[in-house]
PDB file of N, CA and C in Angstrom:
ATOM      1  N   MET Y 246      72.280 -76.951  59.988  1.00 67.00           N
ATOM      2  CA  MET Y 246      72.858 -77.073  58.732  1.00 67.00           C
ATOM      3  C   MET Y 246      71.930 -77.954  57.658  1.00 67.00           C
ATOM      4  N   PRO Y 247      71.820 -77.464  56.811  1.00 70.00           N
ATOM      5  CA  PRO Y 247      70.897 -78.186  55.807  1.00 70.00           C
ATOM      6  C   PRO Y 247      71.525 -79.404  55.465  1.00 70.00           C
ATOM      7  N   LYS Y 248      70.771 -80.549  55.249  1.00 77.00           N
ATOM      8  CA  LYS Y 248      71.381 -81.669  54.697  1.00 77.00           C
ATOM      9  C   LYS Y 248      71.626 -81.673  53.300  1.00 77.00           C
ATOM     10  N   PRO Y 249      72.891 -82.282  53.027  1.00 84.00           N
ATOM     11  CA  PRO Y 249      73.397 -81.904  51.731  1.00 84.00           C
ATOM     12  C   PRO Y 249      72.467 -83.013  50.660  1.00 84.00           C
ATOM     13  N   TYR Y 250      72.793 -82.450  49.408  1.00 89.00           N
ATOM     14  CA  TYR Y 250      71.963 -82.945  48.366  1.00 89.00           C
ATOM     15  C   TYR Y 250      72.509 -84.493  48.084  1.00 89.00           C
ATOM     16  N   PRO Y 251      71.863 -85.685  47.660  1.00 90.00           N
ATOM     17  CA  PRO Y 251      72.307 -86.764  47.433  1.00 90.00           C
ATOM     18  C   PRO Y 251      73.277 -86.757  46.105  1.00 90.00           C
ATOM     19  N   LYS Y 252      74.351 -87.373  45.988  1.00 90.00           N
ATOM     20  CA  LYS Y 252      75.267 -87.534  45.127  1.00 90.00           C
ATOM     21  C   LYS Y 252      74.921 -87.782  43.721  1.00 90.00           C
ATOM     22  N   GLU Y 253      73.768 -88.699  43.575  1.00 92.00           N
ATOM     23  CA  GLU Y 253      73.238 -89.047  42.526  1.00 92.00           C
ATOM     24  C   GLU Y 253      72.155 -87.772  41.830  1.00 92.00           C
ATOM     25  N   PHE Y 254      71.885 -87.005  42.497  1.00 93.00           N
ATOM     26  CA  PHE Y 254      70.992 -85.981  42.254  1.00 93.00           C
ATOM     27  C   PHE Y 254      72.130 -84.821  41.781  1.00 93.00           C
ATOM     28  N   ARG Y 255      73.229 -84.559  42.401  1.00 92.00           N
ATOM     29  CA  ARG Y 255      73.951 -83.571  41.944  1.00 92.00           C
ATOM     30  C   ARG Y 255      74.747 -84.006  40.705  1.00 92.00           C
ATOM     31  N   GLU Y 256      74.743 -85.122  40.510  1.00 92.00           N
ATOM     32  CA  GLU Y 256      75.273 -85.685  39.205  1.00 92.00           C
ATOM     33  C   GLU Y 256      74.323 -85.482  37.950  1.00 92.00           C
ATOM     34  N   ASP Y 257      73.200 -85.830  38.303  1.00 93.00           N
ATOM     35  CA  ASP Y 257      72.072 -85.442  37.333  1.00 93.00           C
ATOM     36  C   ASP Y 257      71.954 -84.029  36.986  1.00 93.00           C
ATOM     37  N   VAL Y 258      72.086 -82.996  37.984  1.00 94.00           N
ATOM     38  CA  VAL Y 258      71.796 -81.558  37.675  1.00 94.00           C
ATOM     39  C   VAL Y 258      72.932 -81.125  36.892  1.00 94.00           C
ATOM     40  N   VAL Y 259      74.154 -81.531  37.399  1.00 94.00           N
ATOM     41  CA  VAL Y 259      75.456 -81.326  36.581  1.00 94.00           C
ATOM     42  C   VAL Y 259      75.427 -81.874  35.048  1.00 94.00           C
ATOM     43  N   ARG Y 260      74.857 -83.095  34.807  1.00 93.00           N
ATOM     44  CA  ARG Y 260      75.033 -83.541  33.313  1.00 93.00           C
ATOM     45  C   ARG Y 260      73.917 -82.789  32.955  1.00 93.00           C
ATOM     46  N   VAL Y 261      72.755 -82.749  33.063  1.00 94.00           N
ATOM     47  CA  VAL Y 261      71.841 -81.751  32.566  1.00 94.00           C
ATOM     48  C   VAL Y 261      72.242 -80.321  32.306  1.00 94.00           C
ATOM     49  N   ALA Y 262      72.804 -79.674  33.168  1.00 93.00           N
ATOM     50  CA  ALA Y 262      73.553 -78.217  32.967  1.00 93.00           C
ATOM     51  C   ALA Y 262      74.641 -78.211  31.948  1.00 93.00           C
ATOM     52  N   ARG Y 263      75.397 -79.327  31.849  1.00 92.00           N
ATOM     53  CA  ARG Y 263      76.600 -79.507  30.581  1.00 92.00           C
ATOM     54  C   ARG Y 263      75.729 -79.744  29.175  1.00 92.00           C
ATOM     55  N   ASN Y 264      74.624 -80.402  29.362  1.00 92.00           N
ATOM     56  CA  ASN Y 264      73.996 -80.697  27.866  1.00 92.00           C
ATOM     57  C   ASN Y 264      72.818 -80.018  27.605  1.00 92.00           C
ATOM     58  N   ARG Y 265      72.921 -78.820  28.172  1.00 90.00           N
ATOM     59  CA  ARG Y 265      71.997 -77.814  27.978  1.00 90.00           C
ATOM     60  C   ARG Y 265      71.885 -77.271  26.671  1.00 90.00           C
ATOM     61  N   GLU Y 266      70.691 -77.000  26.275  1.00 91.00           N
ATOM     62  CA  GLU Y 266      70.408 -76.352  24.897  1.00 91.00           C
ATOM     63  C   GLU Y 266      70.749 -75.024  24.619  1.00 91.00           C
ATOM     64  N   PRO Y 267      71.273 -74.618  23.606  1.00 91.00           N
ATOM     65  CA  PRO Y 267      71.672 -73.120  23.413  1.00 91.00           C
ATOM     66  C   PRO Y 267      70.639 -72.123  23.919  1.00 91.00           C
ATOM     67  N   GLY Y 268      70.998 -71.001  24.684  1.00 91.00           N
ATOM     68  CA  GLY Y 268      69.884 -70.381  25.113  1.00 91.00           C
ATOM     69  C   GLY Y 268      69.350 -70.574  26.568  1.00 91.00           C
ATOM     70  N   VAL Y 269      69.459 -71.850  26.994  1.00 91.00           N
ATOM     71  CA  VAL Y 269      69.094 -72.042  28.569  1.00 91.00           C
ATOM     72  C   VAL Y 269      70.130 -71.720  29.421  1.00 91.00           C
ATOM     73  N   THR Y 270      69.951 -71.086  30.267  1.00 93.00           N
ATOM     74  CA  THR Y 270      70.913 -70.482  31.456  1.00 93.00           C
ATOM     75  C   THR Y 270      70.935 -71.290  32.428  1.00 93.00           C
ATOM     76  N   LEU Y 271      71.919 -71.319  33.327  1.00 93.00           N
ATOM     77  CA  LEU Y 271      72.174 -71.935  34.694  1.00 93.00           C
ATOM     78  C   LEU Y 271      71.273 -71.741  35.457  1.00 93.00           C
ATOM     79  N   GLU Y 272      70.658 -70.721  35.505  1.00 94.00           N
ATOM     80  CA  GLU Y 272      69.921 -70.085  36.350  1.00 94.00           C
ATOM     81  C   GLU Y 272      68.485 -70.850  36.160  1.00 94.00           C
ATOM     82  N   GLN Y 273      68.029 -70.946  34.851  1.00 94.00           N
ATOM     83  CA  GLN Y 273      66.958 -71.631  34.659  1.00 94.00           C
ATOM     84  C   GLN Y 273      66.972 -73.268  35.010  1.00 94.00           C
ATOM     85  N   ILE Y 274      68.122 -73.709  34.822  1.00 93.00           N
ATOM     86  CA  ILE Y 274      68.265 -75.095  35.203  1.00 93.00           C
ATOM     87  C   ILE Y 274      68.361 -75.368  37.001  1.00 93.00           C
ATOM     88  N   ALA Y 275      68.873 -74.367  37.133  1.00 94.00           N
ATOM     89  CA  ALA Y 275      68.720 -74.128  38.754  1.00 94.00           C
ATOM     90  C   ALA Y 275      67.653 -74.269  39.429  1.00 94.00           C
ATOM     91  N   ALA Y 276      66.898 -73.474  38.649  1.00 94.00           N
ATOM     92  CA  ALA Y 276      65.429 -73.407  38.974  1.00 94.00           C
ATOM     93  C   ALA Y 276      64.546 -74.409  38.937  1.00 94.00           C
ATOM     94  N   ASP Y 277      64.518 -75.108  37.943  1.00 93.00           N
ATOM     95  CA  ASP Y 277      63.745 -76.437  37.471  1.00 93.00           C
ATOM     96  C   ASP Y 277      64.244 -77.531  38.539  1.00 93.00           C
ATOM     97  N   PHE Y 278      65.517 -77.248  39.019  1.00 94.00           N
ATOM     98  CA  PHE Y 278      65.682 -78.709  39.894  1.00 94.00           C
ATOM     99  C   PHE Y 278      65.574 -78.063  41.631  1.00 94.00           C
ATOM    100  N   GLY Y 279      65.426 -76.972  41.850  1.00 94.00           N
ATOM    101  CA  GLY Y 279      65.035 -76.340  43.055  1.00 94.00           C
ATOM    102  C   GLY Y 279      66.427 -75.937  43.817  1.00 94.00           C
ATOM    103  N   VAL Y 280      67.463 -75.856  43.012  1.00 94.00           N
ATOM    104  CA  VAL Y 280      68.820 -75.341  43.823  1.00 94.00           C
ATOM    105  C   VAL Y 280      69.117 -73.806  43.469  1.00 94.00           C
ATOM    106  N   HIS Y 281      69.871 -73.348  44.112  1.00 95.00           N
ATOM    107  CA  HIS Y 281      70.396 -72.087  43.965  1.00 95.00           C
ATOM    108  C   HIS Y 281      71.415 -72.121  42.969  1.00 95.00           C
ATOM    109  N   PRO Y 282      71.455 -71.129  42.198  1.00 94.00           N
ATOM    110  CA  PRO Y 282      72.453 -70.794  40.994  1.00 94.00           C
ATOM    111  C   PRO Y 282      73.714 -70.931  41.293  1.00 94.00           C
ATOM    112  N   ILE Y 283      74.175 -70.450  42.520  1.00 95.00           N
ATOM    113  CA  ILE Y 283      75.523 -70.566  42.987  1.00 95.00           C
ATOM    114  C   ILE Y 283      76.014 -71.970  43.240  1.00 95.00           C
ATOM    115  N   THR Y 284      75.062 -72.731  43.693  1.00 94.00           N
ATOM    116  CA  THR Y 284      75.082 -74.102  44.012  1.00 94.00           C
ATOM    117  C   THR Y 284      75.501 -74.831  42.960  1.00 94.00           C
ATOM    118  N   LEU Y 285      74.745 -74.683  42.012  1.00 94.00           N
ATOM    119  CA  LEU Y 285      75.068 -75.614  40.718  1.00 94.00           C
ATOM    120  C   LEU Y 285      76.566 -74.987  40.305  1.00 94.00           C
ATOM    121  N   SER Y 286      76.665 -73.658  40.205  1.00 94.00           N
ATOM    122  CA  SER Y 286      77.936 -73.324  39.765  1.00 94.00           C
ATOM    123  C   SER Y 286      78.947 -74.120  40.491  1.00 94.00           C
ATOM    124  N   LYS Y 287      78.828 -74.366  41.788  1.00 93.00           N
ATOM    125  CA  LYS Y 287      79.735 -75.064  42.500  1.00 93.00           C
ATOM    126  C   LYS Y 287      79.980 -76.370  42.313  1.00 93.00           C
ATOM    127  N   TRP Y 288      78.773 -77.078  42.048  1.00 94.00           N
ATOM    128  CA  TRP Y 288      78.860 -78.203  41.560  1.00 94.00           C
ATOM    129  C   TRP Y 288      79.411 -78.494  40.335  1.00 94.00           C
ATOM    130  N   LEU Y 289      79.401 -77.611  39.310  1.00 94.00           N
ATOM    131  CA  LEU Y 289      79.994 -77.600  37.947  1.00 94.00           C
ATOM    132  C   LEU Y 289      81.553 -77.778  38.066  1.00 94.00           C
ATOM    133  N   ARG Y 290      82.054 -76.740  38.943  1.00 92.00           N
ATOM    134  CA  ARG Y 290      83.582 -76.576  39.212  1.00 92.00           C
ATOM    135  C   ARG Y 290      84.036 -77.863  39.794  1.00 92.00           C
ATOM    136  N   ARG Y 291      83.386 -78.441  40.758  1.00 90.00           N
ATOM    137  CA  ARG Y 291      83.809 -79.638  41.497  1.00 90.00           C
ATOM    138  C   ARG Y 291      83.767 -80.806  40.605  1.00 90.00           C
ATOM    139  N   ALA Y 292      82.654 -80.833  39.699  1.00 89.00           N
ATOM    140  CA  ALA Y 292      82.939 -81.893  39.094  1.00 89.00           C
ATOM    141  C   ALA Y 292      83.952 -81.698  37.550  1.00 89.00           C
ATOM    142  N   ASP Y 293      84.291 -80.528  37.451  1.00 87.00           N
ATOM    143  CA  ASP Y 293      85.301 -80.173  36.281  1.00 87.00           C
ATOM    144  C   ASP Y 293      86.862 -80.877  37.261  1.00 87.00           C
ATOM    145  N   THR Y 294      87.137 -80.275  38.547  1.00 83.00           N
ATOM    146  CA  THR Y 294      87.991 -80.705  39.357  1.00 83.00           C
ATOM    147  C   THR Y 294      88.176 -81.978  39.400  1.00 83.00           C
ATOM    148  N   ASP Y 295      87.174 -82.781  39.444  1.00 79.00           N
ATOM    149  CA  ASP Y 295      87.085 -84.133  39.547  1.00 79.00           C
ATOM    150  C   ASP Y 295      87.718 -85.138  38.200  1.00 79.00           C
ATOM    151  N   GLU Y 296      87.002 -84.481  37.058  1.00 74.00           N
ATOM    152  CA  GLU Y 296      87.414 -85.168  36.182  1.00 74.00           C
ATOM    153  C   GLU Y 296      88.773 -84.784  35.381  1.00 74.00           C
ATOM    154  N   ASP Y 297      89.329 -83.863  36.167  1.00 68.00           N
ATOM    155  CA  ASP Y 297      90.892 -83.572  35.881  1.00 68.00           C
ATOM    156  C   ASP Y 297      91.671 -84.436  36.437  1.00 68.00           C
ATOM    157  N   GLY Y 298      91.338 -85.410  37.134  1.00 62.00           N
ATOM    158  CA  GLY Y 298      92.260 -86.419  38.034  1.00 62.00           C
ATOM    159  C   GLY Y 298      92.328 -86.273  39.336  1.00 62.00           C
ATOM    160  N   ALA Y 299      91.688 -84.980  39.735  1.00 54.00           N
ATOM    161  CA  ALA Y 299      92.026 -84.752  41.377  1.00 54.00           C
ATOM    162  C   ALA Y 299      90.611 -85.222  41.825  1.00 54.00           C
ATOM    163  N   GLY Y 300      90.506 -86.051  42.585  1.00 52.00           N
ATOM    164  CA  GLY Y 300      89.333 -86.594  43.223  1.00 52.00           C
ATOM    165  C   GLY Y 300      88.790 -85.795  44.414  1.00 52.00           C
ATOM    166  N   PRO Y 301      87.928 -85.826  44.864  1.00 53.00           N
ATOM    167  CA  PRO Y 301      87.523 -85.019  46.029  1.00 53.00           C
ATOM    168  C   PRO Y 301      88.464 -84.932  47.080  1.00 53.00           C
ATOM    169  N   ALA Y 302      88.918 -86.203  47.532  1.00 53.00           N
ATOM    170  CA  ALA Y 302      89.857 -86.154  48.597  1.00 53.00           C
ATOM    171  C   ALA Y 302      91.204 -85.543  48.330  1.00 53.00           C
ATOM    172  N   THR Y 303      91.593 -85.729  47.210  1.00 56.00           N
ATOM    173  CA  THR Y 303      92.708 -84.926  46.475  1.00 56.00           C
ATOM    174  C   THR Y 303      92.481 -83.464  46.734  1.00 56.00           C
ATOM    175  N   ALA Y 304      91.508 -83.030  46.320  1.00 59.00           N
ATOM    176  CA  ALA Y 304      91.207 -81.736  46.102  1.00 59.00           C
ATOM    177  C   ALA Y 304      91.275 -80.915  47.382  1.00 59.00           C
ATOM    178  N   SER Y 305      90.247 -81.585  48.407  1.00 64.00           N
ATOM    179  CA  SER Y 305      90.187 -81.177  49.572  1.00 64.00           C
ATOM    180  C   SER Y 305      91.631 -81.262  50.207  1.00 64.00           C
ATOM    181  N   GLY Y 306      92.486 -82.193  50.117  1.00 69.00           N
ATOM    182  CA  GLY Y 306      93.670 -82.434  50.653  1.00 69.00           C
ATOM    183  C   GLY Y 306      94.506 -81.448  50.350  1.00 69.00           C
ATOM    184  N   GLU Y 307      94.426 -80.985  49.059  1.00 74.00           N
ATOM    185  CA  GLU Y 307      95.574 -80.231  48.644  1.00 74.00           C
ATOM    186  C   GLU Y 307      94.861 -78.587  49.275  1.00 74.00           C
ATOM    187  N   SER Y 308      93.594 -78.418  49.312  1.00 82.00           N
ATOM    188  CA  SER Y 308      93.068 -77.164  49.965  1.00 82.00           C
ATOM    189  C   SER Y 308      93.645 -77.039  51.414  1.00 82.00           C
ATOM    190  N   ALA Y 309      93.462 -78.156  52.026  1.00 84.00           N
ATOM    191  CA  ALA Y 309      93.999 -78.231  53.421  1.00 84.00           C
ATOM    192  C   ALA Y 309      95.549 -77.864  53.511  1.00 84.00           C
ATOM    193  N   GLU Y 310      96.313 -78.443  52.522  1.00 89.00           N
ATOM    194  CA  GLU Y 310      97.713 -78.249  52.551  1.00 89.00           C
ATOM    195  C   GLU Y 310      98.076 -76.823  52.092  1.00 89.00           C
ATOM    196  N   LEU Y 311      97.235 -76.415  51.230  1.00 90.00           N
ATOM    197  CA  LEU Y 311      97.159 -74.865  50.961  1.00 90.00           C
ATOM    198  C   LEU Y 311      97.282 -73.846  52.174  1.00 90.00           C
ATOM    199  N   ARG Y 312      96.201 -74.247  52.834  1.00 89.00           N
ATOM    200  CA  ARG Y 312      95.879 -73.518  54.163  1.00 89.00           C
ATOM    201  C   ARG Y 312      96.977 -73.440  55.140  1.00 89.00           C
ATOM    202  N   GLU Y 313      97.626 -74.610  55.219  1.00 92.00           N
ATOM    203  CA  GLU Y 313      98.565 -74.799  56.280  1.00 92.00           C
ATOM    204  C   GLU Y 313      99.863 -73.768  55.672  1.00 92.00           C
ATOM    205  N   ALA Y 314     100.084 -73.956  54.225  1.00 93.00           N
ATOM    206  CA  ALA Y 314     101.128 -73.442  53.802  1.00 93.00           C
ATOM    207  C   ALA Y 314     100.952 -71.657  53.898  1.00 93.00           C
ATOM    208  N   ARG Y 315      99.785 -71.252  53.625  1.00 92.00           N
ATOM    209  CA  ARG Y 315      99.519 -70.013  54.066  1.00 92.00           C
ATOM    210  C   ARG Y 315      99.594 -69.434  55.248  1.00 92.00           C
ATOM    211  N   LYS Y 316      99.405 -70.374  56.110  1.00 92.00           N
ATOM    212  CA  LYS Y 316      99.524 -70.108  57.625  1.00 92.00           C
ATOM    213  C   LYS Y 316     100.812 -69.962  57.972  1.00 92.00           C
ATOM    214  N   ARG Y 317     101.725 -70.733  57.278  1.00 94.00           N
ATOM    215  CA  ARG Y 317     103.206 -70.957  57.757  1.00 94.00           C
ATOM    216  C   ARG Y 317     103.957 -69.566  57.145  1.00 94.00           C
ATOM    217  N   ILE Y 318     103.462 -69.445  55.907  1.00 93.00           N
ATOM    218  CA  ILE Y 318     104.015 -67.961  55.330  1.00 93.00           C
ATOM    219  C   ILE Y 318     103.733 -66.742  56.140  1.00 93.00           C
ATOM    220  N   ARG Y 319     102.316 -66.861  56.757  1.00 92.00           N
ATOM    221  CA  ARG Y 319     102.221 -65.577  57.793  1.00 92.00           C
ATOM    222  C   ARG Y 319     102.947 -65.607  58.886  1.00 92.00           C
ATOM    223  N   LEU Y 320     103.165 -66.686  59.330  1.00 92.00           N
ATOM    224  CA  LEU Y 320     104.167 -67.033  60.612  1.00 92.00           C
ATOM    225  C   LEU Y 320     105.727 -66.289  60.258  1.00 92.00           C
ATOM    226  N   LEU Y 321     106.153 -66.929  59.122  1.00 92.00           N
ATOM    227  CA  LEU Y 321     107.410 -66.147  58.700  1.00 92.00           C
ATOM    228  C   LEU Y 321     107.654 -64.909  58.413  1.00 92.00           C
ATOM    229  N   GLU Y 322     106.376 -64.173  58.014  1.00 90.00           N
ATOM    230  CA  GLU Y 322     106.488 -62.917  57.388  1.00 90.00           C
ATOM    231  C   GLU Y 322     106.299 -62.255  58.820  1.00 90.00           C
ATOM    232  N   GLN Y 323     105.780 -62.440  59.833  1.00 91.00           N
ATOM    233  CA  GLN Y 323     105.651 -61.724  61.287  1.00 91.00           C
ATOM    234  C   GLN Y 323     106.833 -62.198  61.937  1.00 91.00           C
ATOM    235  N   GLU Y 324     107.651 -63.112  61.790  1.00 90.00           N
ATOM    236  CA  GLU Y 324     108.990 -63.227  62.385  1.00 90.00           C
ATOM    237  C   GLU Y 324     109.875 -62.152  61.547  1.00 90.00           C
ATOM    238  N   ASN Y 325     109.842 -62.107  60.050  1.00 89.00           N
ATOM    239  CA  ASN Y 325     110.693 -61.356  59.498  1.00 89.00           C
ATOM    240  C   ASN Y 325     110.420 -60.052  59.899  1.00 89.00           C
ATOM    241  N   GLU Y 326     109.232 -59.260  60.220  1.00 86.00           N
ATOM    242  CA  GLU Y 326     108.815 -58.244  60.453  1.00 86.00           C
ATOM    243  C   GLU Y 326     109.550 -57.863  61.892  1.00 86.00           C
ATOM    244  N   VAL Y 327     109.762 -58.878  62.756  1.00 86.00           N
ATOM    245  CA  VAL Y 327     109.965 -58.664  63.971  1.00 86.00           C
ATOM    246  C   VAL Y 327     111.669 -58.493  63.893  1.00 86.00           C
ATOM    247  N   LEU Y 328     112.227 -59.250  63.057  1.00 85.00           N
ATOM    248  CA  LEU Y 328     113.710 -59.183  62.884  1.00 85.00           C
ATOM    249  C   LEU Y 328     114.142 -57.806  62.256  1.00 85.00           C
ATOM    250  N   ARG Y 329     113.265 -57.500  61.125  1.00 82.00           N
ATOM    251  CA  ARG Y 329     113.458 -56.003  60.503  1.00 82.00           C
ATOM    252  C   ARG Y 329     113.335 -54.695  61.681  1.00 82.00           C
ATOM    253  N   ARG Y 330     112.469 -54.871  62.507  1.00 81.00           N
ATOM    254  CA  ARG Y 330     112.224 -54.095  63.454  1.00 81.00           C
ATOM    255  C   ARG Y 330     113.373 -53.604  64.500  1.00 81.00           C
ATOM    256  N   THR Y 331     113.868 -54.942  64.624  1.00 79.00           N
ATOM    257  CA  THR Y 331     115.027 -54.914  65.661  1.00 79.00           C
ATOM    258  C   THR Y 331     116.446 -54.817  64.979  1.00 79.00           C
ATOM    259  N   GLN Y 332     116.495 -54.905  63.736  1.00 80.00           N
ATOM    260  CA  GLN Y 332     117.627 -54.768  63.034  1.00 80.00           C
ATOM    261  C   GLN Y 332     118.393 -53.210  63.419  1.00 80.00           C
ATOM    262  N   GLY Y 333     119.652 -53.395  63.701  1.00 71.00           N
ATOM    263  CA  GLY Y 333     120.549 -52.359  64.040  1.00 71.00           C
ATOM    264  C   GLY Y 333     120.452 -51.599  65.409  1.00 71.00           C
ATOM    265  N   ARG Y 334     119.570 -52.392  66.212  1.00 73.00           N
ATOM    266  CA  ARG Y 334     119.562 -51.920  67.694  1.00 73.00           C
ATOM    267  C   ARG Y 334     120.533 -52.561  68.421  1.00 73.00           C
ATOM    268  N   PRO Y 335     121.347 -52.312  69.268  1.00 71.00           N
ATOM    269  CA  PRO Y 335     122.403 -53.064  69.817  1.00 71.00           C
ATOM    270  C   PRO Y 335     121.728 -54.052  71.078  1.00 71.00           C
ATOM    271  N   PHE Y 336     122.409 -55.020  71.144  1.00 68.00           N
ATOM    272  CA  PHE Y 336     121.637 -56.010  71.938  1.00 68.00           C
ATOM    273  C   PHE Y 336     121.630 -55.417  73.451  1.00 68.00           C
ATOM    274  N   GLN Y 337     120.552 -55.714  74.044  1.00 71.00           N
ATOM    275  CA  GLN Y 337     120.530 -55.320  75.465  1.00 71.00           C
ATOM    276  C   GLN Y 337     120.417 -56.581  76.347  1.00 71.00           C
ATOM    277  N   PRO Y 338     121.261 -56.745  77.371  1.00 73.00           N
ATOM    278  CA  PRO Y 338     121.122 -57.734  78.138  1.00 73.00           C
ATOM    279  C   PRO Y 338     119.942 -57.698  79.091  1.00 73.00           C
ATOM    280  N   PRO Y 339     119.491 -58.270  79.696  1.00 74.00           N
ATOM    281  CA  PRO Y 339     118.417 -58.283  80.646  1.00 74.00           C
ATOM    282  C   PRO Y 339     119.003 -57.505  81.819  1.00 74.00           C
ATOM    283  N   LEU Y 340     118.027 -56.715  82.285  1.00 79.00           N
ATOM    284  CA  LEU Y 340     118.494 -55.863  83.689  1.00 79.00           C
ATOM    285  C   LEU Y 340     118.756 -56.870  84.700  1.00 79.00           C
ATOM    286  N   PRO Y 341     119.647 -56.260  85.657  1.00 81.00           N
ATOM    287  CA  PRO Y 341     119.987 -57.030  86.652  1.00 81.00           C
ATOM    288  C   PRO Y 341     118.734 -56.886  87.615  1.00 81.00           C
ATOM    289  N   GLY Y 342     118.445 -57.982  88.479  1.00 74.00           N
ATOM    290  CA  GLY Y 342     117.611 -57.913  89.468  1.00 74.00           C
ATOM    291  C   GLY Y 342     117.388 -59.245  90.061  1.00 74.00           C
ATOM    292  N   PRO Y 343     116.334 -59.429  90.893  1.00 73.00           N
ATOM    293  CA  PRO Y 343     116.490 -60.552  91.890  1.00 73.00           C
ATOM    294  C   PRO Y 343     116.574 -61.741  90.845  1.00 73.00           C
ATOM    295  N   ALA Y 344     117.326 -62.712  91.578  1.00 65.00           N
ATOM    296  CA  ALA Y 344     117.882 -63.880  90.769  1.00 65.00           C
ATOM    297  C   ALA Y 344     116.319 -64.784  90.731  1.00 65.00           C
ATOM    298  N   HIS Y 345     116.349 -65.276  89.377  1.00 60.00           N
ATOM    299  CA  HIS Y 345     115.189 -66.088  89.044  1.00 60.00           C
ATOM    300  C   HIS Y 345     115.346 -67.516  89.384  1.00 60.00           C
ATOM    301  N   ARG Y 346     114.344 -68.173  90.101  1.00 56.00           N
ATOM    302  CA  ARG Y 346     114.784 -69.413  90.320  1.00 56.00           C
ATOM    303  C   ARG Y 346     114.196 -70.545  89.309  1.00 56.00           C
TER     304      ARG Y 346
END
């Protein structure tokens, strides 16, 4: 895995991108700094999130919480599907057989 860019470098690139002259594209700025344009876009989004009052820890904590919520929703949907499939079927007790110890 490549080493992450230093925080100061990312902040400088974001500042330059936000204060760019009309007609200068993000791709040009990314090329000037030697980063991929998608990387620069991610840095800009993360900086916007940080400025809106959600720090990096909060943002990543919220995404972890969101992943857990989605996981729980999937589980509940699966349980509902099982209940829907068995609805209307009479209860069938286990077949008699050798006693379980």
